[in-house]
Coordinates of C-alpha atoms and ligand atoms in Angstrom, one line a residue:
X21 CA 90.6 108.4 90.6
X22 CA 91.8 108.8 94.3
X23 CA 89.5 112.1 94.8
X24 CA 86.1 110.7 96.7
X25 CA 84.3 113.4 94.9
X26 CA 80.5 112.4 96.2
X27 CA 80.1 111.6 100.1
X28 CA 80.3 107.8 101.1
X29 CA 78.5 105.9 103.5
X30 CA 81.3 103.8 104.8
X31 CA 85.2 104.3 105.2
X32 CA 84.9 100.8 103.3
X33 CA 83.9 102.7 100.6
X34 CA 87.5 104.8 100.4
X35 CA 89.6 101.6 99.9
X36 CA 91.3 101.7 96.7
X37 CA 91.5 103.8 93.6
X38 CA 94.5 105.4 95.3
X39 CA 96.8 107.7 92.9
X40 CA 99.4 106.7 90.5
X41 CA 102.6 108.9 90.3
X42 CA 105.2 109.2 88.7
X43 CA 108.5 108.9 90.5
X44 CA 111.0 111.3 88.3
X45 CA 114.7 109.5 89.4
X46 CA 114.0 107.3 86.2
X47 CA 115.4 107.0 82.6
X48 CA 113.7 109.7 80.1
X49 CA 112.3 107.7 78.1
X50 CA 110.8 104.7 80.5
X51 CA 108.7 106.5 83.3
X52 CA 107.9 104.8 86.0
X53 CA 105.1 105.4 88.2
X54 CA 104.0 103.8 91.8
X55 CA 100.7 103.0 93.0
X56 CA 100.2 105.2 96.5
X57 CA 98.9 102.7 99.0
X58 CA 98.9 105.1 101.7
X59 CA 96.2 106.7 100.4
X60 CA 93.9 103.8 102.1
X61 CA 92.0 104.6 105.3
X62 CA 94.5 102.3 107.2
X63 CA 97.1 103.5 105.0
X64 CA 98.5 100.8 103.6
X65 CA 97.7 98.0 100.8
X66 CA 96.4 95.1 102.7
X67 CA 93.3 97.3 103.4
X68 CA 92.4 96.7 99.8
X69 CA 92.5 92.4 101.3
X70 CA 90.9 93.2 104.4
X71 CA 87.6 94.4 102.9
X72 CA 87.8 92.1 100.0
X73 CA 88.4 88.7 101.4
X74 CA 86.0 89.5 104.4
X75 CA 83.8 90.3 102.0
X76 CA 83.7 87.2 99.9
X77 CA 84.1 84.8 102.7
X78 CA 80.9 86.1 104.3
X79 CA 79.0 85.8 101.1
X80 CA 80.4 82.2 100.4
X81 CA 79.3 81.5 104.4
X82 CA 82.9 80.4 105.1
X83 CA 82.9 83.0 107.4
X84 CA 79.2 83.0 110.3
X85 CA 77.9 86.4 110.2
X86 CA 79.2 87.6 113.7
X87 CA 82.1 85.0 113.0
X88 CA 85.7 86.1 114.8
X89 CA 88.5 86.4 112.1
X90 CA 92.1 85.1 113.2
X91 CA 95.1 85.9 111.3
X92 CA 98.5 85.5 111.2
X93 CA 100.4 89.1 110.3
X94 CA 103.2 91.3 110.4
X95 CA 100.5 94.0 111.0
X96 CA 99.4 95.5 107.9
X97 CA 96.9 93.2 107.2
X98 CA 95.9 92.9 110.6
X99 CA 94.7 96.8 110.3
X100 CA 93.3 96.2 107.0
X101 CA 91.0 93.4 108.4
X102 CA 90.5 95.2 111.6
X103 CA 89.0 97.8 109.6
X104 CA 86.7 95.4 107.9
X105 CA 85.7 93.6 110.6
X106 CA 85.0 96.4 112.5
X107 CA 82.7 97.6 110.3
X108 CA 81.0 94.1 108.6
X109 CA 80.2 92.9 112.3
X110 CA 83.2 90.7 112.9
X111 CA 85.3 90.2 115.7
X112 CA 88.8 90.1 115.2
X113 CA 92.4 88.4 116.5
X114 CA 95.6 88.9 114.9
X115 CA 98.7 87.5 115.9
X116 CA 102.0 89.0 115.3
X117 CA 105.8 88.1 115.8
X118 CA 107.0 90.7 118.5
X119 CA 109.5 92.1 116.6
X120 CA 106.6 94.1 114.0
X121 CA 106.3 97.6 114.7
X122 CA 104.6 98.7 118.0
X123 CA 102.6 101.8 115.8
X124 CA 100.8 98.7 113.6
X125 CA 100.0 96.9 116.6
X126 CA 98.9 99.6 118.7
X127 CA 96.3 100.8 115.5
X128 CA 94.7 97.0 115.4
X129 CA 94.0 97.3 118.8
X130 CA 92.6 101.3 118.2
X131 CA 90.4 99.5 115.7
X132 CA 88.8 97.2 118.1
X133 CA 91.0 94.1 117.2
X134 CA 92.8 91.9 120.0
X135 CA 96.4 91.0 119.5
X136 CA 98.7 88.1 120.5
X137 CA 102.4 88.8 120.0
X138 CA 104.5 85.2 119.2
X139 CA 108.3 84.9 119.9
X140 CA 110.6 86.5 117.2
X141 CA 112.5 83.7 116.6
X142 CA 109.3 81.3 115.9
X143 CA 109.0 83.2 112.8
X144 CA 106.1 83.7 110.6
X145 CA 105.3 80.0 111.0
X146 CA 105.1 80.5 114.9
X147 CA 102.2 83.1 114.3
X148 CA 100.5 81.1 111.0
X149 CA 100.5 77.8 113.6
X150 CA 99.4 79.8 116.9
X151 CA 96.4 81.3 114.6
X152 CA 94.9 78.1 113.4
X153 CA 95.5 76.9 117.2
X154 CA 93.5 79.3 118.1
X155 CA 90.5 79.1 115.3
X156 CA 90.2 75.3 117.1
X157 CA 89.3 76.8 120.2
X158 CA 86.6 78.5 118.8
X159 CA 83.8 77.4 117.3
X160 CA 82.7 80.4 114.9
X161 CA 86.0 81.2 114.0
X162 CA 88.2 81.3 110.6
X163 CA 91.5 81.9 109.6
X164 CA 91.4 83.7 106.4
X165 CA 95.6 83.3 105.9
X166 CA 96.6 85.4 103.5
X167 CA 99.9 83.4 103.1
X168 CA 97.7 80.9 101.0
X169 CA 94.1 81.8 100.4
X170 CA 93.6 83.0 96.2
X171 CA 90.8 85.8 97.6
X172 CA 94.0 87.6 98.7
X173 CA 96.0 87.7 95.2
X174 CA 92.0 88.1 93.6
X175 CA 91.6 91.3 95.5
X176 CA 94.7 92.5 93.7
X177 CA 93.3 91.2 90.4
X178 CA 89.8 92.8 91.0
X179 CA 91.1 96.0 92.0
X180 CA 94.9 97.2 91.6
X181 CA 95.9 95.3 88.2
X182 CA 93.0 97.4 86.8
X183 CA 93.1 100.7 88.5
X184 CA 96.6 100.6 87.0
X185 CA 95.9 99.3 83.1
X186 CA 92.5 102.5 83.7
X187 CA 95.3 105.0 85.0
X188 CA 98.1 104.3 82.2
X189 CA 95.3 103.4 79.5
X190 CA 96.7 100.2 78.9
X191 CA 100.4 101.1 78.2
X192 CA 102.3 98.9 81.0
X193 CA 105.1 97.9 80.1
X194 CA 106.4 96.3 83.4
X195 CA 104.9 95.6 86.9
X196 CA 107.7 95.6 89.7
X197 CA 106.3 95.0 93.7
X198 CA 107.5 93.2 96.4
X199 CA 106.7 90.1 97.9
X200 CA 105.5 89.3 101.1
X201 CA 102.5 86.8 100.6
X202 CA 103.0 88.0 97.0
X203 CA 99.4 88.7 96.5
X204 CA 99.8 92.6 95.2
X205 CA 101.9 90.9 92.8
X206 CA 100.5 87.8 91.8
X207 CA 96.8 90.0 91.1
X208 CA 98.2 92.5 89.2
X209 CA 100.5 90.2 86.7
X210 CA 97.7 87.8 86.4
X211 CA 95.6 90.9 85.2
X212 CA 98.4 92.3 83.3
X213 CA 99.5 89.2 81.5
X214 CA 95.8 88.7 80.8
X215 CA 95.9 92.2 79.0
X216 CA 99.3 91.6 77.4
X217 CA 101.1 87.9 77.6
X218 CA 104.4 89.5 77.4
X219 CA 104.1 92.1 80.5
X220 CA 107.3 92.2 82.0
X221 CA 107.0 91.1 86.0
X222 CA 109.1 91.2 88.8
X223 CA 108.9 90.7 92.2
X224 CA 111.0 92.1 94.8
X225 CA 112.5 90.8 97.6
X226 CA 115.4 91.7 100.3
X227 CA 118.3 90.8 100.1
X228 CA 118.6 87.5 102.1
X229 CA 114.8 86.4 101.3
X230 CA 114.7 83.2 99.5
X231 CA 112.2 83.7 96.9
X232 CA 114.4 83.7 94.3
X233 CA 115.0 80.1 94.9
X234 CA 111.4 79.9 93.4
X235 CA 113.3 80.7 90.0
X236 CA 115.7 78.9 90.1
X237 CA 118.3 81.1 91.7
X238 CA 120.6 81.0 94.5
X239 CA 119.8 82.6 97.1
X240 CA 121.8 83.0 100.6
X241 CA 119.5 83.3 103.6
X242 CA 120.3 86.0 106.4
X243 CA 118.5 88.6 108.4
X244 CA 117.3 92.0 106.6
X245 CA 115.7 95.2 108.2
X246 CA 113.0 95.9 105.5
X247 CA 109.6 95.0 106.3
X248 CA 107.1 93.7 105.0
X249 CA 108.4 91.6 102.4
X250 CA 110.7 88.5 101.9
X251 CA 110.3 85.2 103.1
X252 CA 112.7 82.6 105.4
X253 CA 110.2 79.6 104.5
X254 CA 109.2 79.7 100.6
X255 CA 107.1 76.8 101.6
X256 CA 104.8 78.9 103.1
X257 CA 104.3 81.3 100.1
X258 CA 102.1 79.3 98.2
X259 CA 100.4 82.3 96.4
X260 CA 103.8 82.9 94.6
X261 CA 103.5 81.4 90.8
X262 CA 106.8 81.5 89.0
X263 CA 105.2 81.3 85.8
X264 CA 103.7 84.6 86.4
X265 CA 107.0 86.1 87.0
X266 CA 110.2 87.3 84.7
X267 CA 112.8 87.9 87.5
X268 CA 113.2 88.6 91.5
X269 CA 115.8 91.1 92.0
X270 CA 117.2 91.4 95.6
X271 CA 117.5 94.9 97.2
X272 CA 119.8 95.4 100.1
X273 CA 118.5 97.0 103.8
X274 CA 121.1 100.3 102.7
X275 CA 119.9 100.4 99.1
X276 CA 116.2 100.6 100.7
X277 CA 116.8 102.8 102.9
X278 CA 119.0 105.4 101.2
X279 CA 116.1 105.4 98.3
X280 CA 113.3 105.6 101.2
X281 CA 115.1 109.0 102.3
X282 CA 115.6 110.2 98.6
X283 CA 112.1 110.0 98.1
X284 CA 110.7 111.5 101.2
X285 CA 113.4 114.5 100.1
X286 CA 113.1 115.0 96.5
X287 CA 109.9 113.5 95.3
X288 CA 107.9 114.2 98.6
X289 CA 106.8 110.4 99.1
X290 CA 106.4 109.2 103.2
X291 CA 107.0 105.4 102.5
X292 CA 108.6 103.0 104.0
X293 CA 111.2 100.5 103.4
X294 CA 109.1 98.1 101.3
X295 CA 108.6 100.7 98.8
X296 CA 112.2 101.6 99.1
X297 CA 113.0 98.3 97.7
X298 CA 110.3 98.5 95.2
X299 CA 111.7 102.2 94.1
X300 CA 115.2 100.5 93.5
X301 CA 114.0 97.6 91.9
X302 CA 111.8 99.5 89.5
X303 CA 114.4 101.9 87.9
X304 CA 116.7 99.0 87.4
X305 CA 114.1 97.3 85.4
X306 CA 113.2 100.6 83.6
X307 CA 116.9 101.2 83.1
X308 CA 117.1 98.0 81.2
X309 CA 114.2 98.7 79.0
X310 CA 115.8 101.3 77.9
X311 CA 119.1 99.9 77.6
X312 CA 117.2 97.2 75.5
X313 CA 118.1 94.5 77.6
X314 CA 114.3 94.1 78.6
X315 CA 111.9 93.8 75.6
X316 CA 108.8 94.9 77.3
X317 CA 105.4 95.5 75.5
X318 CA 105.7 99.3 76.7
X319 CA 108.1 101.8 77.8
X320 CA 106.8 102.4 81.3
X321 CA 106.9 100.5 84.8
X322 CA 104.3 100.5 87.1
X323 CA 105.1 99.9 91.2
X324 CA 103.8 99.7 94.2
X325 CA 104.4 101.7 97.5
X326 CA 102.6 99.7 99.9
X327 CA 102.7 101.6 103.3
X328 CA 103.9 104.9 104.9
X329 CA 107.0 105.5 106.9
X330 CA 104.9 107.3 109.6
X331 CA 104.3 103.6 110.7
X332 CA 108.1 103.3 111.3
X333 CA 109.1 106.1 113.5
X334 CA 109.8 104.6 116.5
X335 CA 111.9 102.0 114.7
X336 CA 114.4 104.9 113.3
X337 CA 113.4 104.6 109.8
X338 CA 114.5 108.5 109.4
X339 CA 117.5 108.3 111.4
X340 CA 121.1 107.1 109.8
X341 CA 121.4 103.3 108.0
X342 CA 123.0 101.9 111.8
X343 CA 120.4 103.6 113.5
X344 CA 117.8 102.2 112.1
X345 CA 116.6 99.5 113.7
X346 CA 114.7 95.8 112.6
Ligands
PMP15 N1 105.1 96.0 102.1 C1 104.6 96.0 103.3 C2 105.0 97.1 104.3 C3 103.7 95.0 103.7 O1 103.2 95.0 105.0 C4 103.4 93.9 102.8 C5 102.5 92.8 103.2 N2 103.2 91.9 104.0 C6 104.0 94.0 101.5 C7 104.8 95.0 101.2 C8 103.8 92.9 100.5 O2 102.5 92.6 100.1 P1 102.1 91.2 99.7 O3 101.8 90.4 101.0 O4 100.8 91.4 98.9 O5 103.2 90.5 98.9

């Protein structure tokens, strides 16, 4: 695992089979470990979509060889794809809401990729409905929108769920990530409930994201700083399948970011304020499997840390909560 023992041909060929560690602020007796995303030539988990859902959609032909790729994206998945494309022959366009980090935007565009920023306050929507605009205007072009299309949550399924199940030799006992299109999650509990039915799953969000409303649960909607995750329109987050998931636990910006800086200073870990989230939310679940208040297969939790907080620099993710900026 993770150690690319043999040379490769391609930096394709790097994607995935990053390292599972294990993150010590837990209970004794439930460990919990988190998948290390940044350990993908892009550094991040969308890289693991990028090459898979290009991939597939030029084998099925929904994408022409020499095709143009056009995808709405807070960024990560624009460098994943950018990396794909660059190297499968395909041009690529992302567009991103303005207020995504300048470092994610400035790599897509190192990688050969053009991007068109969208008003902030058009949201996510804004970009998804600039994209397929644009696709129209071209006549080799495809939108592969993550937001909705199954290859994304598949790539999770073929890969992560069982990179994790190899890792931990089967003994999972929860899966805890956060949501953005909610494809990490959605592949790895469809995997995970496939190896045991009563996997504990749940998904993360901020606090003031409304996928909790998915469950059932009230949800108030505001602004939060953490990125990457979360969602204003559930509408639009029709990868999320509730049946596939136990709970959503909302993490607040300061909770994220105080456990973003405990792990850079105790356990070593450069992530950023997704993983944060994901770092809260997984203790609290291990904490109740071993209070007994979870009755999970196994006593162990898996996460994921999707990207590093190298990305978010020059938005103050190291300087105090205030500072920090969305
Ligand atoms: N964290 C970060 C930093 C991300 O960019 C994303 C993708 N939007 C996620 C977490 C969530 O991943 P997914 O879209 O698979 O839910």
């Amino acid at each position: 695992m993770t150690t690319h023992e043999r040379p490769v041909d391609s930096v394709l060929e790097t994607i995935g089979r990053t390292p599972l560690v294990r993150i010590h602020d837990a209970p004794a007796e439930v460990p919990i470990y988190a998948k290390l995303e940044t350990f993908n030539p892009g550094a991040s988990v969308k890289d693991r979509i990028g090459r898979y859902m290009l991939e597939r959609m030029l084998e099925r032909g929904d994408l022409p060889a020499g095709g143009t790729v056009i995808e709405p994206t807070a960024g990560n998945t624009g460098i994943g794809f950018a990396i794909a494309a660059g190297q499968l022959g395909v041009d690529a366009v992302f567009v991103v809401p303005e207020r995504f980090s300048l470092e994610k935007q400035q790599l897509m565009r190192a990688l050969g990729a053009e991007v068109i920023n969208t008003p902030t306050e058009d949201g996510m929507q804004g970009a998804i409905d600039r994209a397929h605009s644009l696709a129209e205007e071209l006549d080799d072009a495809v939108v592969p929108q993550q937001f909705s299309n199954p290859l994304n949550a598949e790539a999770h399924y073929a890969t992560t769920g069982p990179e994790i199940y190899e890792a931990l030799e089967g003994d999972v006992g929860a899966v805890v990530a956060g949501c953005g299109t909610a494809g990490t999650l959605m592949g790895i509990a469809r995997y995970a409930r496939e190896q045991n039915s009563e996997t504990h799953v749940v998904a993360v969000e901020p606090e003031g994201s409304l996928y909790g409303e998915f469950l059932g649960e009230a949800r108030e909607e505001g602004e939060y700083k953490i990125e990457g995750i979360g969602t204003h329109e559930p509408e639009t987050n029709a990868l999320f399948d509730p049946a596939l998931v136990d709970d959503v636990y909302a993490v607040s910006d300061r909770a994220a970011h105080d456990e973003l800086e405990r792990l850079a200073r105790e356990e070593g870990h450069l992530v950023a304020s997704s993983a944060g989230a994901a770092s809260i939310a997984a203790r609290r679940v291990a904490q109740r499997i071993a209070d007994g208040e979870i009755d999970a297969p196994y006593d162990s939790v898996v996460t994921v840390f999707p990207d590093s907080s190298e990305r978010y620099l020059s938005k103050g993710i190291y300087r105090p909560f205030e500072e920090w900026e969305n």
